XYZ file of C-alpha atoms in Angstrom:
199
model
C -4.084 -10.471 -4.411
C -3.207 -7.290 -6.465
C -0.617 -5.095 -5.400
C -0.063 -1.284 -6.398
C 1.697 1.585 -5.192
C 0.110 4.950 -4.867
C 1.864 7.881 -6.195
C 0.639 11.568 -7.305
C -0.440 10.342 -10.782
C -2.099 7.156 -9.696
C -5.805 7.794 -10.833
C -9.651 6.219 -10.188
C -9.097 5.290 -14.023
C -6.167 3.037 -12.851
C -8.012 1.869 -10.048
C -11.591 1.086 -10.872
C -12.156 1.759 -14.467
C -11.456 4.138 -17.100
C -11.518 4.878 -20.964
C -8.697 3.688 -23.041
C -8.125 4.842 -26.602
C -7.905 2.030 -28.841
C -7.158 2.782 -32.731
C -8.513 0.622 -35.419
C -5.907 0.542 -37.854
C -7.952 -0.721 -40.793
C -10.261 2.090 -40.638
C -7.969 4.608 -39.370
C -10.699 5.540 -36.588
C -9.948 6.195 -32.690
C -12.534 4.683 -30.328
C -12.410 4.522 -26.507
C -12.952 1.276 -24.854
C -13.905 0.959 -21.094
C -11.056 -0.854 -19.369
C -11.409 -2.185 -15.898
C -8.664 -1.019 -13.347
C -6.781 -3.236 -11.066
C -9.265 -3.193 -8.258
C -12.259 -4.023 -10.382
C -10.532 -6.975 -11.828
C -9.792 -8.325 -8.422
C -13.359 -7.883 -7.464
C -14.480 -10.150 -10.345
C -12.157 -12.572 -9.197
C -13.391 -12.799 -5.732
C -17.059 -12.528 -6.684
C -16.572 -15.685 -8.752
C -14.365 -17.365 -5.926
C -16.502 -16.663 -2.575
C -14.962 -19.406 -0.844
C -11.840 -17.901 -0.778
C -10.282 -14.595 0.831
C -8.701 -11.871 -1.737
C -6.649 -8.922 -0.561
C -6.151 -5.396 -2.202
C -2.267 -4.290 -0.977
C -2.121 -0.436 -1.526
C 1.834 0.511 -0.956
C 2.435 4.057 0.003
C -1.379 4.588 0.507
C -0.674 7.811 1.805
C 1.235 9.286 -1.356
C -1.717 9.005 -3.768
C -4.708 11.612 -3.674
C -6.717 8.591 -1.649
C -10.194 10.161 -2.041
C -9.632 10.735 -5.804
C -8.328 7.112 -6.550
C -11.016 5.464 -4.422
C -13.935 7.558 -5.575
C -17.154 5.818 -4.405
C -15.228 3.029 -2.587
C -14.722 5.379 0.501
C -18.393 4.278 1.342
C -18.334 0.712 -0.433
C -15.597 -0.720 1.313
C -17.008 -0.596 4.638
C -17.790 -3.973 6.075
C -21.713 -3.257 6.486
C -21.991 -1.531 2.631
C -20.361 -4.769 0.804
C -22.571 -6.952 -1.091
C -24.900 -9.316 0.889
C -23.907 -7.257 4.053
C -27.025 -5.872 6.167
C -26.550 -2.180 4.636
C -25.313 -3.196 1.296
C -24.765 -0.329 -1.178
C -24.242 -0.866 -4.967
C -23.868 1.972 -7.850
C -23.534 2.523 -11.273
C -19.934 2.856 -12.463
C -19.532 6.118 -14.380
C -17.764 4.355 -17.496
C -19.290 1.396 -17.902
C -22.515 1.916 -16.434
C -22.383 -1.396 -14.634
C -23.969 -1.916 -11.285
C -21.498 -2.541 -8.509
C -20.645 -3.432 -5.064
C -17.331 -4.929 -3.033
C -17.698 -8.591 -2.333
C -17.103 -9.499 1.227
C -14.195 -11.657 0.848
C -11.953 -8.845 -0.155
C -9.416 -7.286 2.489
C -7.739 -4.078 1.901
C -3.875 -3.596 2.986
C -2.597 -0.329 3.144
C 1.230 0.436 3.997
C 2.698 3.785 4.664
C 5.834 5.140 6.241
C 4.942 7.902 8.838
C 8.560 9.198 8.126
C 7.461 10.485 4.803
C 4.118 11.916 5.621
C 2.060 12.043 8.558
C -1.022 9.852 9.225
C -2.970 13.365 9.757
C -2.508 13.973 6.020
C -5.073 11.165 5.083
C -8.673 11.699 4.271
C -10.715 11.355 7.698
C -13.128 9.190 5.795
C -10.516 6.751 4.772
C -8.832 6.653 8.512
C -12.033 5.709 9.810
C -12.232 2.824 7.359
C -8.979 1.240 8.567
C -7.222 -0.185 11.377
C -3.909 1.100 11.942
C -1.247 -1.457 13.081
C 2.314 -0.173 13.896
C 5.142 -2.224 12.354
C 8.256 -0.815 14.302
C 11.885 -2.171 13.543
C 12.773 -5.600 14.532
C 16.341 -5.510 15.782
C 15.941 -8.929 16.956
C 16.086 -10.102 13.509
C 19.808 -8.946 13.588
C 20.792 -11.177 16.410
C 24.077 -12.880 15.788
C 24.954 -10.425 13.002
C 28.400 -8.864 13.671
C 30.668 -6.574 11.628
C 34.329 -6.363 12.909
C 33.012 -6.823 16.531
C 29.851 -4.355 16.230
C 26.935 -6.145 17.245
C 24.241 -4.987 14.756
C 21.364 -5.735 16.885
C 22.690 -3.743 19.689
C 23.860 -0.979 17.523
C 20.423 -0.418 15.798
C 18.695 -0.449 19.257
C 21.015 2.271 20.263
C 20.577 4.473 16.930
C 17.032 4.373 17.336
C 16.838 5.249 20.940
C 18.604 8.386 20.166
C 16.751 9.397 16.994
C 13.507 8.778 19.165
C 15.140 11.387 21.816
C 16.244 13.620 19.227
C 13.740 13.522 16.813
C 10.848 11.309 17.188
C 9.533 7.431 16.875
C 8.468 7.982 13.108
C 12.044 8.511 12.233
C 13.696 5.231 13.416
C 15.412 3.242 11.138
C 14.147 -0.366 10.111
C 16.102 -3.487 10.517
C 15.835 -4.223 6.475
C 18.681 -1.684 5.827
C 20.688 -4.103 7.667
C 19.693 -7.572 6.807
C 21.905 -7.702 3.820
C 24.832 -7.946 6.620
C 23.481 -11.482 7.208
C 24.870 -12.447 3.808
C 27.978 -9.929 3.533
C 29.140 -8.922 6.846
C 32.137 -6.848 5.833
C 32.963 -3.252 7.057
C 32.482 -2.164 3.465
C 29.095 -3.408 3.370
C 28.040 -1.629 6.565
C 29.627 1.371 5.231
C 27.572 1.464 1.755
C 24.420 0.831 3.814
C 25.273 4.092 5.978
C 26.477 6.027 3.091
C 24.209 5.226 0.392
C 20.646 4.459 2.289
C 20.870 5.916 5.713
C 22.696 8.912 5.537
């Protein structure tokens, strides 16, 4: 798999392919070479190894300009448009001029925090191509964790119940904030989690 985090300046050139300046130190000339992006390199690996599944994991997918970063992939990632599929589409890449189609053995996994930005901010074309699976807080992972008599599992459940009533479900706290208490269950540790991360 390959892992990237989208942000405002992440580009098509980073993801697919782009031009990279290269200085020929002997001649003092500057030239531009076509450089494969992270997804194109993953596709090459997947194409050469069709018996295995590969994954493109995009963290914070809603933070980048998804349409701009993916470009023609908006169409090519659809299952029926991939290499060998009934409605296969291949196209010419703009920098290299190579023909390209997405191999069938690549999965896309995008993560996003709905508290940061609503799903409605995502391009409609992209929303049609993904299944969305909610990953709610799992307080049960904190079972047995107690800080000076405070059951952390129950505390998180109660906090999230209140947040849901007062704000909405998208702003609930995740269990990951409190996982360090499994190793260091002091009141100081709990205080630092609230002060530095939650509040």
